[in-house]
PDB file of C-alpha atoms in Angstrom:
ATOM      1  CA  MET A  19      82.609 142.271  93.161  1.00  0.00           C
ATOM      2  CA  GLU A  20      81.503 142.768  96.778  1.00  0.00           C
ATOM      3  CA  ARG A  21      82.255 140.679  99.829  1.00  0.00           C
ATOM      4  CA  THR A  22      81.512 141.342 103.516  1.00  0.00           C
ATOM      5  CA  LEU A  23      83.521 139.500 106.164  1.00  0.00           C
ATOM      6  CA  THR A  24      82.787 139.461 109.868  1.00  0.00           C
ATOM      7  CA  TYR A  25      85.154 138.416 112.662  1.00  0.00           C
ATOM      8  CA  ASN A  26      84.029 138.004 116.267  1.00  0.00           C
ATOM      9  CA  ILE A  27      87.049 138.883 118.374  1.00  0.00           C
ATOM     10  CA  THR A  28      87.874 136.448 121.206  1.00  0.00           C
ATOM     11  CA  GLN A  29      90.511 136.275 123.946  1.00  0.00           C
ATOM     12  CA  ASN A  30      92.706 134.286 121.545  1.00  0.00           C
ATOM     13  CA  ASP A  31      92.828 137.274 119.204  1.00  0.00           C
ATOM     14  CA  ILE A  32      94.261 139.753 121.687  1.00  0.00           C
ATOM     15  CA  PRO A  33      96.477 141.652 122.085  1.00  0.00           C
ATOM     16  CA  ASN A  34      96.333 142.617 118.411  1.00  0.00           C
ATOM     17  CA  THR A  35      95.708 145.718 116.376  1.00  0.00           C
ATOM     18  CA  ILE A  36      93.342 145.449 113.423  1.00  0.00           C
ATOM     19  CA  HIS A  37      96.380 145.555 111.147  1.00  0.00           C
ATOM     20  CA  SER A  38      98.254 142.720 112.887  1.00  0.00           C
ATOM     21  CA  PHE A  39      95.063 140.654 113.152  1.00  0.00           C
ATOM     22  CA  LEU A  40      94.454 140.950 109.406  1.00  0.00           C
ATOM     23  CA  ARG A  41      98.070 140.194 108.568  1.00  0.00           C
ATOM     24  CA  ALA A  42      97.792 136.996 110.610  1.00  0.00           C
ATOM     25  CA  LYS A  43      94.711 136.079 108.559  1.00  0.00           C
ATOM     26  CA  GLY A  44      96.727 136.334 105.351  1.00  0.00           C
ATOM     27  CA  TYR A  45      95.786 139.852 104.261  1.00  0.00           C
ATOM     28  CA  SER A  46      98.662 141.457 102.362  1.00  0.00           C
ATOM     29  CA  SER A  47      99.806 145.010 103.056  1.00  0.00           C
ATOM     30  CA  GLN A  48      98.392 146.003  99.662  1.00  0.00           C
ATOM     31  CA  ILE A  49      94.949 144.621 100.483  1.00  0.00           C
ATOM     32  CA  ILE A  50      94.900 146.414 103.853  1.00  0.00           C
ATOM     33  CA  LYS A  51      95.941 149.607 102.076  1.00  0.00           C
ATOM     34  CA  GLU A  52      92.997 149.216  99.691  1.00  0.00           C
ATOM     35  CA  LEU A  53      90.596 148.647 102.582  1.00  0.00           C
ATOM     36  CA  LYS A  54      91.794 151.832 104.298  1.00  0.00           C
ATOM     37  CA  LYS A  55      90.856 154.003 101.306  1.00  0.00           C
ATOM     38  CA  GLU A  56      87.173 154.159 102.269  1.00  0.00           C
ATOM     39  CA  PRO A  57      85.982 154.687 105.878  1.00  0.00           C
ATOM     40  CA  GLU A  58      83.064 152.247 105.630  1.00  0.00           C
ATOM     41  CA  ARG A  59      85.309 149.312 104.744  1.00  0.00           C
ATOM     42  CA  ILE A  60      86.781 148.683 108.226  1.00  0.00           C
ATOM     43  CA  LEU A  61      84.290 148.774 111.100  1.00  0.00           C
ATOM     44  CA  ILE A  62      84.364 147.818 114.771  1.00  0.00           C
ATOM     45  CA  ASP A  63      80.862 147.252 116.121  1.00  0.00           C
ATOM     46  CA  GLY A  64      79.549 149.217 113.147  1.00  0.00           C
ATOM     47  CA  LYS A  65      81.865 152.191 113.590  1.00  0.00           C
ATOM     48  CA  TRP A  66      84.876 153.103 111.452  1.00  0.00           C
ATOM     49  CA  LYS A  67      88.286 152.582 113.069  1.00  0.00           C
ATOM     50  CA  TYR A  68      91.921 153.041 112.119  1.00  0.00           C
ATOM     51  CA  THR A  69      93.857 149.819 111.579  1.00  0.00           C
ATOM     52  CA  LYS A  70      96.038 150.752 114.591  1.00  0.00           C
ATOM     53  CA  HIS A  71      92.991 150.214 116.834  1.00  0.00           C
ATOM     54  CA  THR A  72      93.732 147.610 119.518  1.00  0.00           C
ATOM     55  CA  LEU A  73      91.154 144.849 119.459  1.00  0.00           C
ATOM     56  CA  LYS A  74      89.167 143.813 122.538  1.00  0.00           C
ATOM     57  CA  ALA A  75      87.428 140.521 123.195  1.00  0.00           C
ATOM     58  CA  GLY A  76      83.736 140.733 122.322  1.00  0.00           C
ATOM     59  CA  GLU A  77      84.194 143.272 119.527  1.00  0.00           C
ATOM     60  CA  THR A  78      82.980 142.564 116.006  1.00  0.00           C
ATOM     61  CA  LEU A  79      85.270 143.464 113.136  1.00  0.00           C
ATOM     62  CA  THR A  80      83.497 143.920 109.801  1.00  0.00           C
ATOM     63  CA  LEU A  81      85.271 144.338 106.471  1.00  0.00           C
ATOM     64  CA  HIS A  82      83.692 145.401 103.190  1.00  0.00           C
ATOM     65  CA  ILE A  83      85.580 144.415 100.068  1.00  0.00           C
ATOM     66  CA  GLN A  84      84.362 146.337  97.040  1.00  0.00           C
ATOM     67  CA  GLU A  85      85.833 146.090  93.556  1.00  0.00           C
ATOM     68  CA  GLU A  86      84.286 148.107  90.766  1.00  0.00           C
ATOM     69  CA  GLY A  87      86.979 147.416  88.199  1.00  0.00           C
ATOM     70  CA  ILE A  88      86.724 144.874  85.384  1.00  0.00           C
ATOM     71  CA  SER A  89      89.165 143.152  83.049  1.00  0.00           C
ATOM     72  CA  GLU A  90      88.508 145.642  80.239  1.00  0.00           C
ATOM     73  CA  LYS A  91      90.523 143.840  77.560  1.00  0.00           C
ATOM     74  CA  ILE A  92      88.566 140.606  77.992  1.00  0.00           C
ATOM     75  CA  THR A  93      85.442 140.498  75.794  1.00  0.00           C
ATOM     76  CA  PRO A  94      82.444 138.736  77.369  1.00  0.00           C
ATOM     77  CA  VAL A  95      81.485 135.739  75.209  1.00  0.00           C
ATOM     78  CA  PRO A  96      78.541 133.390  75.933  1.00  0.00           C
ATOM     79  CA  MET A  97      79.740 129.838  76.475  1.00  0.00           C
ATOM     80  CA  GLU A  98      78.958 126.838  78.634  1.00  0.00           C
ATOM     81  CA  LEU A  99      81.147 126.500  81.703  1.00  0.00           C
ATOM     82  CA  ASP A 100      81.516 123.331  83.756  1.00  0.00           C
ATOM     83  CA  ILE A 101      81.465 124.912  87.216  1.00  0.00           C
ATOM     84  CA  VAL A 102      82.434 122.274  89.776  1.00  0.00           C
ATOM     85  CA  TYR A 103      82.212 124.605  92.786  1.00  0.00           C
ATOM     86  CA  GLU A 104      81.438 128.257  93.494  1.00  0.00           C
ATOM     87  CA  ASP A 105      81.027 130.413  96.581  1.00  0.00           C
ATOM     88  CA  GLU A 106      81.568 134.097  97.343  1.00  0.00           C
ATOM     89  CA  ASP A 107      85.344 133.777  97.205  1.00  0.00           C
ATOM     90  CA  ILE A 108      86.439 131.136  94.704  1.00  0.00           C
ATOM     91  CA  MET A 109      85.378 129.025  91.732  1.00  0.00           C
ATOM     92  CA  VAL A 110      86.639 125.633  90.570  1.00  0.00           C
ATOM     93  CA  ILE A 111      86.050 124.996  86.881  1.00  0.00           C
ATOM     94  CA  ASN A 112      86.540 121.840  84.833  1.00  0.00           C
ATOM     95  CA  LYS A 113      88.171 123.250  81.695  1.00  0.00           C
ATOM     96  CA  PRO A 114      87.828 121.304  78.446  1.00  0.00           C
ATOM     97  CA  ALA A 115      90.775 120.634  76.174  1.00  0.00           C
ATOM     98  CA  GLY A 116      91.077 123.218  73.405  1.00  0.00           C
ATOM     99  CA  MET A 117      90.069 126.170  75.613  1.00  0.00           C
ATOM    100  CA  PRO A 118      92.880 128.607  76.484  1.00  0.00           C
ATOM    101  CA  ILE A 119      92.876 130.244  79.904  1.00  0.00           C
ATOM    102  CA  HIS A 120      93.541 133.793  78.633  1.00  0.00           C
ATOM    103  CA  PRO A 121      92.797 135.494  75.324  1.00  0.00           C
ATOM    104  CA  SER A 122      95.811 135.414  73.019  1.00  0.00           C
ATOM    105  CA  LEU A 123      96.743 135.645  69.359  1.00  0.00           C
ATOM    106  CA  ASN A 124      94.093 133.763  67.349  1.00  0.00           C
ATOM    107  CA  ASN A 125      92.237 133.056  70.598  1.00  0.00           C
ATOM    108  CA  TYR A 126      90.621 136.381  71.406  1.00  0.00           C
ATOM    109  CA  TYR A 127      87.099 135.114  72.011  1.00  0.00           C
ATOM    110  CA  ASN A 128      87.262 131.456  73.085  1.00  0.00           C
ATOM    111  CA  SER A 129      89.141 131.540  76.387  1.00  0.00           C
ATOM    112  CA  LEU A 130      87.960 130.692  79.885  1.00  0.00           C
ATOM    113  CA  ALA A 131      88.405 134.380  80.735  1.00  0.00           C
ATOM    114  CA  ASN A 132      85.924 135.335  77.985  1.00  0.00           C
ATOM    115  CA  GLY A 133      83.367 132.871  79.331  1.00  0.00           C
ATOM    116  CA  LEU A 134      83.722 134.094  82.909  1.00  0.00           C
ATOM    117  CA  ALA A 135      83.485 137.744  81.830  1.00  0.00           C
ATOM    118  CA  TRP A 136      80.123 136.913  80.254  1.00  0.00           C
ATOM    119  CA  TYR A 137      79.032 134.814  83.257  1.00  0.00           C
ATOM    120  CA  PHE A 138      79.462 137.748  85.646  1.00  0.00           C
ATOM    121  CA  GLU A 139      78.267 140.411  83.228  1.00  0.00           C
ATOM    122  CA  LYS A 140      75.014 138.474  82.961  1.00  0.00           C
ATOM    123  CA  GLN A 141      74.691 138.783  86.761  1.00  0.00           C
ATOM    124  CA  GLY A 142      75.513 142.492  86.674  1.00  0.00           C
ATOM    125  CA  LYS A 143      78.696 141.986  88.678  1.00  0.00           C
ATOM    126  CA  PRO A 144      82.092 143.537  87.927  1.00  0.00           C
ATOM    127  CA  PHE A 145      84.791 140.885  87.624  1.00  0.00           C
ATOM    128  CA  ILE A 146      88.561 140.881  87.351  1.00  0.00           C
ATOM    129  CA  PHE A 147      89.915 137.607  85.992  1.00  0.00           C
ATOM    130  CA  ARG A 148      92.343 135.955  88.433  1.00  0.00           C
ATOM    131  CA  CYS A 149      93.323 132.384  87.618  1.00  0.00           C
ATOM    132  CA  VAL A 150      95.315 130.617  90.331  1.00  0.00           C
ATOM    133  CA  ASN A 151      96.563 127.487  88.506  1.00  0.00           C
ATOM    134  CA  ARG A 152      96.903 128.018  84.774  1.00  0.00           C
ATOM    135  CA  LEU A 153      96.550 125.136  82.346  1.00  0.00           C
ATOM    136  CA  ASP A 154      97.797 124.851  78.775  1.00  0.00           C
ATOM    137  CA  LYS A 155      95.139 125.261  76.104  1.00  0.00           C
ATOM    138  CA  ASP A 156      95.035 121.537  75.323  1.00  0.00           C
ATOM    139  CA  THR A 157      95.307 120.374  78.929  1.00  0.00           C
ATOM    140  CA  SER A 158      91.897 119.597  80.402  1.00  0.00           C
ATOM    141  CA  GLY A 159      90.691 119.588  83.992  1.00  0.00           C
ATOM    142  CA  LEU A 160      90.374 121.528  87.203  1.00  0.00           C
ATOM    143  CA  THR A 161      91.433 125.136  87.499  1.00  0.00           C
ATOM    144  CA  LEU A 162      90.969 127.478  90.451  1.00  0.00           C
ATOM    145  CA  ILE A 163      89.642 131.039  90.111  1.00  0.00           C
ATOM    146  CA  ALA A 164      89.825 133.767  92.767  1.00  0.00           C
ATOM    147  CA  LYS A 165      86.735 135.990  92.719  1.00  0.00           C
ATOM    148  CA  HIS A 166      88.182 139.035  94.481  1.00  0.00           C
ATOM    149  CA  MET A 167      91.463 140.607  95.541  1.00  0.00           C
ATOM    150  CA  LEU A 168      91.476 139.060  99.027  1.00  0.00           C
ATOM    151  CA  SER A 169      91.066 135.427  97.958  1.00  0.00           C
ATOM    152  CA  ALA A 170      93.625 136.013  95.190  1.00  0.00           C
ATOM    153  CA  GLY A 171      96.044 137.639  97.633  1.00  0.00           C
ATOM    154  CA  ILE A 172      95.838 134.705 100.059  1.00  0.00           C
ATOM    155  CA  LEU A 173      95.990 131.990  97.399  1.00  0.00           C
ATOM    156  CA  ALA A 174      99.059 133.398  95.621  1.00  0.00           C
ATOM    157  CA  PRO A 175     101.515 132.723  98.470  1.00  0.00           C
ATOM    158  CA  MET A 176      99.856 129.327  98.989  1.00  0.00           C
ATOM    159  CA  VAL A 177     100.864 128.452  95.428  1.00  0.00           C
ATOM    160  CA  ALA A 178     104.416 129.636  96.087  1.00  0.00           C
ATOM    161  CA  ALA A 179     104.540 127.610  99.324  1.00  0.00           C
ATOM    162  CA  ARG A 180     103.272 124.487  97.493  1.00  0.00           C
ATOM    163  CA  GLU A 181     100.158 124.405  99.674  1.00  0.00           C
ATOM    164  CA  ILE A 182      97.843 123.844  96.716  1.00  0.00           C
ATOM    165  CA  HIS A 183      98.265 120.180  95.850  1.00  0.00           C
ATOM    166  CA  ARG A 184      97.725 119.239  92.215  1.00  0.00           C
ATOM    167  CA  GLU A 185      97.407 115.776  90.724  1.00  0.00           C
ATOM    168  CA  TYR A 186      97.428 115.224  86.974  1.00  0.00           C
ATOM    169  CA  LEU A 187      96.638 112.175  84.878  1.00  0.00           C
ATOM    170  CA  ALA A 188      98.786 111.601  81.801  1.00  0.00           C
ATOM    171  CA  ILE A 189      99.136 108.878  79.188  1.00  0.00           C
ATOM    172  CA  VAL A 190     102.541 108.057  77.745  1.00  0.00           C
ATOM    173  CA  SER A 191     103.789 105.596  75.165  1.00  0.00           C
ATOM    174  CA  GLY A 192     105.206 102.323  76.447  1.00  0.00           C
ATOM    175  CA  ARG A 193     105.493 100.718  79.884  1.00  0.00           C
ATOM    176  CA  ILE A 194     107.165 103.337  82.023  1.00  0.00           C
ATOM    177  CA  CYS A 195     110.138 102.089  84.001  1.00  0.00           C
ATOM    178  CA  PRO A 196     110.630 102.461  86.872  1.00  0.00           C
ATOM    179  CA  ALA A 197     106.935 102.405  87.762  1.00  0.00           C
ATOM    180  CA  SER A 198     107.339 105.407  90.061  1.00  0.00           C
ATOM    181  CA  GLY A 199     109.921 108.092  90.446  1.00  0.00           C
ATOM    182  CA  THR A 200     110.880 111.733  90.789  1.00  0.00           C
ATOM    183  CA  ILE A 201     112.204 113.878  87.959  1.00  0.00           C
ATOM    184  CA  ASP A 202     114.358 116.710  89.283  1.00  0.00           C
ATOM    185  CA  ALA A 203     115.540 118.528  86.167  1.00  0.00           C
ATOM    186  CA  PRO A 204     115.680 122.306  85.588  1.00  0.00           C
ATOM    187  CA  ILE A 205     113.697 123.796  82.705  1.00  0.00           C
ATOM    188  CA  CYS A 206     114.245 126.859  80.548  1.00  0.00           C
ATOM    189  CA  ARG A 207     112.854 128.328  77.348  1.00  0.00           C
ATOM    190  CA  THR A 208     114.276 127.023  74.102  1.00  0.00           C
ATOM    191  CA  GLU A 209     116.148 129.653  72.091  1.00  0.00           C
ATOM    192  CA  ASP A 210     114.287 131.058  69.086  1.00  0.00           C
ATOM    193  CA  SER A 211     110.945 129.880  70.505  1.00  0.00           C
ATOM    194  CA  ILE A 212     108.415 131.701  72.656  1.00  0.00           C
ATOM    195  CA  ILE A 213     106.602 128.456  73.440  1.00  0.00           C
ATOM    196  CA  GLU A 214     108.925 125.472  73.654  1.00  0.00           C
ATOM    197  CA  ARG A 215     110.870 124.560  76.805  1.00  0.00           C
ATOM    198  CA  HIS A 216     113.612 122.029  77.468  1.00  0.00           C
ATOM    199  CA  VAL A 217     115.725 120.628  80.292  1.00  0.00           C
ATOM    200  CA  ASP A 218     118.899 122.638  80.843  1.00  0.00           C
ATOM    201  CA  PHE A 219     121.052 121.890  83.899  1.00  0.00           C
ATOM    202  CA  GLU A 220     123.044 125.114  83.501  1.00  0.00           C
ATOM    203  CA  LYS A 221     120.428 127.748  82.670  1.00  0.00           C
ATOM    204  CA  GLY A 222     117.147 126.201  83.771  1.00  0.00           C
ATOM    205  CA  GLU A 223     115.001 126.854  86.843  1.00  0.00           C
ATOM    206  CA  ARG A 224     114.507 123.947  89.222  1.00  0.00           C
ATOM    207  CA  ALA A 225     111.541 121.743  88.362  1.00  0.00           C
ATOM    208  CA  VAL A 226     110.409 118.656  90.273  1.00  0.00           C
ATOM    209  CA  THR A 227     107.804 116.153  89.095  1.00  0.00           C
ATOM    210  CA  HIS A 228     106.677 112.967  90.903  1.00  0.00           C
ATOM    211  CA  TYR A 229     104.990 110.205  88.910  1.00  0.00           C
ATOM    212  CA  GLN A 230     103.338 106.862  89.654  1.00  0.00           C
ATOM    213  CA  LEU A 231     102.124 104.228  87.197  1.00  0.00           C
ATOM    214  CA  SER A 232      98.364 103.788  87.682  1.00  0.00           C
ATOM    215  CA  GLU A 233      97.613 101.391  84.837  1.00  0.00           C
ATOM    216  CA  TYR A 234      99.343  99.776  81.854  1.00  0.00           C
ATOM    217  CA  LYS A 235      97.479  98.409  78.837  1.00  0.00           C
ATOM    218  CA  ASN A 236      99.019  97.182  75.591  1.00  0.00           C
ATOM    219  CA  GLY A 237     101.582  99.887  75.038  1.00  0.00           C
ATOM    220  CA  CYS A 238     100.093 102.744  77.090  1.00  0.00           C
ATOM    221  CA  SER A 239     100.904 103.833  80.635  1.00  0.00           C
ATOM    222  CA  LEU A 240      98.373 105.903  82.599  1.00  0.00           C
ATOM    223  CA  LEU A 241     100.286 107.967  85.147  1.00  0.00           C
ATOM    224  CA  SER A 242      99.369 109.886  88.269  1.00  0.00           C
ATOM    225  CA  ILE A 243     101.606 112.960  88.470  1.00  0.00           C
ATOM    226  CA  HIS A 244     102.186 115.396  91.325  1.00  0.00           C
ATOM    227  CA  LEU A 245     104.025 118.686  90.905  1.00  0.00           C
ATOM    228  CA  GLU A 246     106.352 120.297  93.417  1.00  0.00           C
ATOM    229  CA  THR A 247     107.000 123.227  91.102  1.00  0.00           C
ATOM    230  CA  GLY A 248     104.947 124.858  88.379  1.00  0.00           C
ATOM    231  CA  ARG A 249     107.180 125.551  85.398  1.00  0.00           C
ATOM    232  CA  THR A 250     105.666 126.116  81.978  1.00  0.00           C
ATOM    233  CA  HIS A 251     105.073 122.773  80.204  1.00  0.00           C
ATOM    234  CA  GLN A 252     106.744 121.015  83.147  1.00  0.00           C
ATOM    235  CA  ILE A 253     105.058 117.619  82.828  1.00  0.00           C
ATOM    236  CA  ARG A 254     105.360 117.551  79.059  1.00  0.00           C
ATOM    237  CA  VAL A 255     109.053 118.478  79.116  1.00  0.00           C
ATOM    238  CA  HIS A 256     109.935 116.110  81.957  1.00  0.00           C
ATOM    239  CA  MET A 257     108.208 113.107  80.421  1.00  0.00           C
ATOM    240  CA  LYS A 258     110.022 113.722  77.140  1.00  0.00           C
ATOM    241  CA  HIS A 259     113.280 114.089  79.087  1.00  0.00           C
ATOM    242  CA  ILE A 260     113.024 110.562  80.535  1.00  0.00           C
ATOM    243  CA  GLY A 261     112.014 109.080  77.181  1.00  0.00           C
ATOM    244  CA  PHE A 262     108.264 108.775  77.691  1.00  0.00           C
ATOM    245  CA  PRO A 263     106.606 111.733  75.903  1.00  0.00           C
ATOM    246  CA  LEU A 264     102.876 112.240  76.245  1.00  0.00           C
ATOM    247  CA  ILE A 265     100.865 110.778  73.411  1.00  0.00           C
ATOM    248  CA  GLY A 266      99.197 113.388  71.243  1.00  0.00           C
ATOM    249  CA  ASP A 267     101.759 116.065  72.159  1.00  0.00           C
ATOM    250  CA  SER A 268     102.575 117.696  68.832  1.00  0.00           C
ATOM    251  CA  LEU A 269     105.231 119.936  70.404  1.00  0.00           C
ATOM    252  CA  TYR A 270     107.226 117.458  72.472  1.00  0.00           C
ATOM    253  CA  ASN A 271     106.323 114.259  70.624  1.00  0.00           C
ATOM    254  CA  PRO A 272     106.448 115.608  67.030  1.00  0.00           C
ATOM    255  CA  LEU A 273     106.690 112.198  65.350  1.00  0.00           C
ATOM    256  CA  TYR A 274     103.177 111.648  66.622  1.00  0.00           C
ATOM    257  CA  ALA A 275     101.901 113.632  63.628  1.00  0.00           C
ATOM    258  CA  GLY A 276     101.198 110.328  61.874  1.00  0.00           C
ATOM    259  CA  ASP A 277      98.803 107.517  62.728  1.00  0.00           C
ATOM    260  CA  ASP A 278     101.090 105.543  65.037  1.00  0.00           C
ATOM    261  CA  THR A 279     101.906 106.236  68.632  1.00  0.00           C
ATOM    262  CA  ILE A 280     105.609 106.655  69.310  1.00  0.00           C
ATOM    263  CA  LEU A 281     107.117 104.118  71.685  1.00  0.00           C
ATOM    264  CA  PRO A 282     110.503 104.279  73.416  1.00  0.00           C
ATOM    265  CA  PRO A 283     113.241 102.302  71.611  1.00  0.00           C
ATOM    266  CA  ASP A 284     113.288  99.479  74.157  1.00  0.00           C
ATOM    267  CA  THR A 285     109.536  98.923  73.966  1.00  0.00           C
ATOM    268  CA  GLN A 286     108.505  95.934  71.901  1.00  0.00           C
ATOM    269  CA  GLU A 287     104.758  96.258  72.229  1.00  0.00           C
ATOM    270  CA  VAL A 288     103.221  98.386  69.458  1.00  0.00           C
ATOM    271  CA  LEU A 289      99.585  99.353  69.202  1.00  0.00           C
ATOM    272  CA  PRO A 290      97.815  98.811  65.876  1.00  0.00           C
ATOM    273  CA  SER A 291      97.994 101.754  63.493  1.00  0.00           C
ATOM    274  CA  CYS A 292      95.400 104.536  63.978  1.00  0.00           C
ATOM    275  CA  ASN A 293      94.067 103.312  67.357  1.00  0.00           C
ATOM    276  CA  ILE A 294      95.384 106.252  69.353  1.00  0.00           C
ATOM    277  CA  ARG A 295      95.007 108.853  66.625  1.00  0.00           C
ATOM    278  CA  LYS A 296      91.278 108.147  66.412  1.00  0.00           C
ATOM    279  CA  CYS A 297      90.895 108.733  70.131  1.00  0.00           C
ATOM    280  CA  ILE A 298      92.835 111.892  70.900  1.00  0.00           C
ATOM    281  CA  THR A 299      94.169 114.908  69.028  1.00  0.00           C
ATOM    282  CA  ARG A 300      95.899 116.748  71.882  1.00  0.00           C
ATOM    283  CA  GLN A 301      98.420 115.960  74.594  1.00  0.00           C
ATOM    284  CA  ALA A 302      96.973 113.355  76.944  1.00  0.00           C
ATOM    285  CA  LEU A 303      97.143 115.461  80.112  1.00  0.00           C
ATOM    286  CA  HIS A 304      94.347 116.169  82.598  1.00  0.00           C
ATOM    287  CA  SER A 305      94.236 118.195  85.820  1.00  0.00           C
ATOM    288  CA  HIS A 306      92.578 115.484  87.896  1.00  0.00           C
ATOM    289  CA  ARG A 307      92.607 116.705  91.486  1.00  0.00           C
ATOM    290  CA  LEU A 308      92.971 119.942  93.476  1.00  0.00           C
ATOM    291  CA  GLN A 309      93.423 119.999  97.250  1.00  0.00           C
ATOM    292  CA  PHE A 310      93.844 123.215  99.225  1.00  0.00           C
ATOM    293  CA  THR A 311      92.686 125.179 102.246  1.00  0.00           C
ATOM    294  CA  HIS A 312      89.906 127.658 101.513  1.00  0.00           C
ATOM    295  CA  PRO A 313      91.501 131.134 101.587  1.00  0.00           C
ATOM    296  CA  ILE A 314      88.706 132.690 103.659  1.00  0.00           C
ATOM    297  CA  THR A 315      86.981 129.959 105.670  1.00  0.00           C
ATOM    298  CA  GLY A 316      90.013 127.742 106.301  1.00  0.00           C
ATOM    299  CA  GLU A 317      88.013 124.694 105.230  1.00  0.00           C
ATOM    300  CA  SER A 318      89.834 121.776 103.575  1.00  0.00           C
ATOM    301  CA  MET A 319      88.802 121.594  99.922  1.00  0.00           C
ATOM    302  CA  ASP A 320      89.206 118.544  97.688  1.00  0.00           C
ATOM    303  CA  PHE A 321      87.962 118.328  94.099  1.00  0.00           C
ATOM    304  CA  VAL A 322      88.301 115.507  91.570  1.00  0.00           C
ATOM    305  CA  SER A 323      87.607 115.453  87.836  1.00  0.00           C
ATOM    306  CA  PRO A 324      87.453 112.004  86.190  1.00  0.00           C
ATOM    307  CA  LEU A 325      89.445 111.027  83.128  1.00  0.00           C
ATOM    308  CA  PRO A 326      87.924 112.900  80.146  1.00  0.00           C
ATOM    309  CA  PRO A 327      86.308 110.877  77.328  1.00  0.00           C
ATOM    310  CA  ASP A 328      89.159 111.170  74.811  1.00  0.00           C
ATOM    311  CA  MET A 329      91.768 109.943  77.296  1.00  0.00           C
ATOM    312  CA  ALA A 330      89.424 107.217  78.535  1.00  0.00           C
ATOM    313  CA  ARG A 331      89.003 106.009  74.957  1.00  0.00           C
ATOM    314  CA  VAL A 332      92.771 105.726  74.598  1.00  0.00           C
ATOM    315  CA  MET A 333      92.931 103.327  77.543  1.00  0.00           C
ATOM    316  CA  GLU A 334      89.834 101.414  76.410  1.00  0.00           C
ATOM    317  CA  ARG A 335      91.261 100.854  72.949  1.00  0.00           C
ATOM    318  CA  ALA A 336      94.595  99.928  74.416  1.00  0.00           C
ATOM    319  CA  GLN A 337      92.805  97.310  76.509  1.00  0.00           C
ATOM    320  CA  ASN A 338      90.735  95.951  73.657  1.00  0.00           C
ATOM    321  CA  ASN A 339      93.600  96.254  71.169  1.00  0.00           C
ATOM    322  CA  ILE A 340      91.247  97.285  68.365  1.00  0.00           C
TER     323      ILE A 340
END
């Protein structure tokens, strides 16, 4: 993957060395070290310079990012990708439910990584898979991909600093009460399981989830959910913790294996048998919105993915009560 970046140095940029200028732009020490390996990668007015060079107003700093490596263990596999946005630095993809992000046991050839490896191989471009916000296999919606080491290096601390704002849509059983709230409950892995998590106030890592009721129809609550932290299975674990597990969630709502949706004990409204089961066969969770600052241009980015068909059918059937 190749990327050329040009900076026109102004009075506001001095006094600065190339190194301090790049650090202020979000370049990590590791990225600068990589750029220094080849003379043609850091140029001032077309001529190679050390990063200790002191910048002057009117100079043009040019950087050449070149990555020849590929994710060798990811097999390119032809598949359709719903690309919402793409430029030289990032991609935003609307991932369907049932598609894992990375290859894994029993999912070697059907992941998003496989599809992207094929997408770039077809263009003759080397590509290292770097996913910024990972989604569970059965969670649908928007996911952000960094196309090279610089965009990945700038986006990573943005995730840690909670500067990438994520909104999810989820459907739970019953009328959630209160209609909005914050769940601040630490999460850790369940013993004897490599997958399942649970709330543990002694051993868990802090996890914070904000939710808001968007719509209620005959036994189903559609929620808007914002994350402060990004723990594994955070939304699914937190909603179970407060007594409102996601419908279709076979791991955290196991009684949902039958035809009836599971409602909290104090809920009197029950949907007719088989309504929900006919609509959805996975946890009702969708990555609805991503808002962030572009890692290279600084532009404000805002992407929205509507409720997917299976989740929309749940709410339609809840409304029609059929």
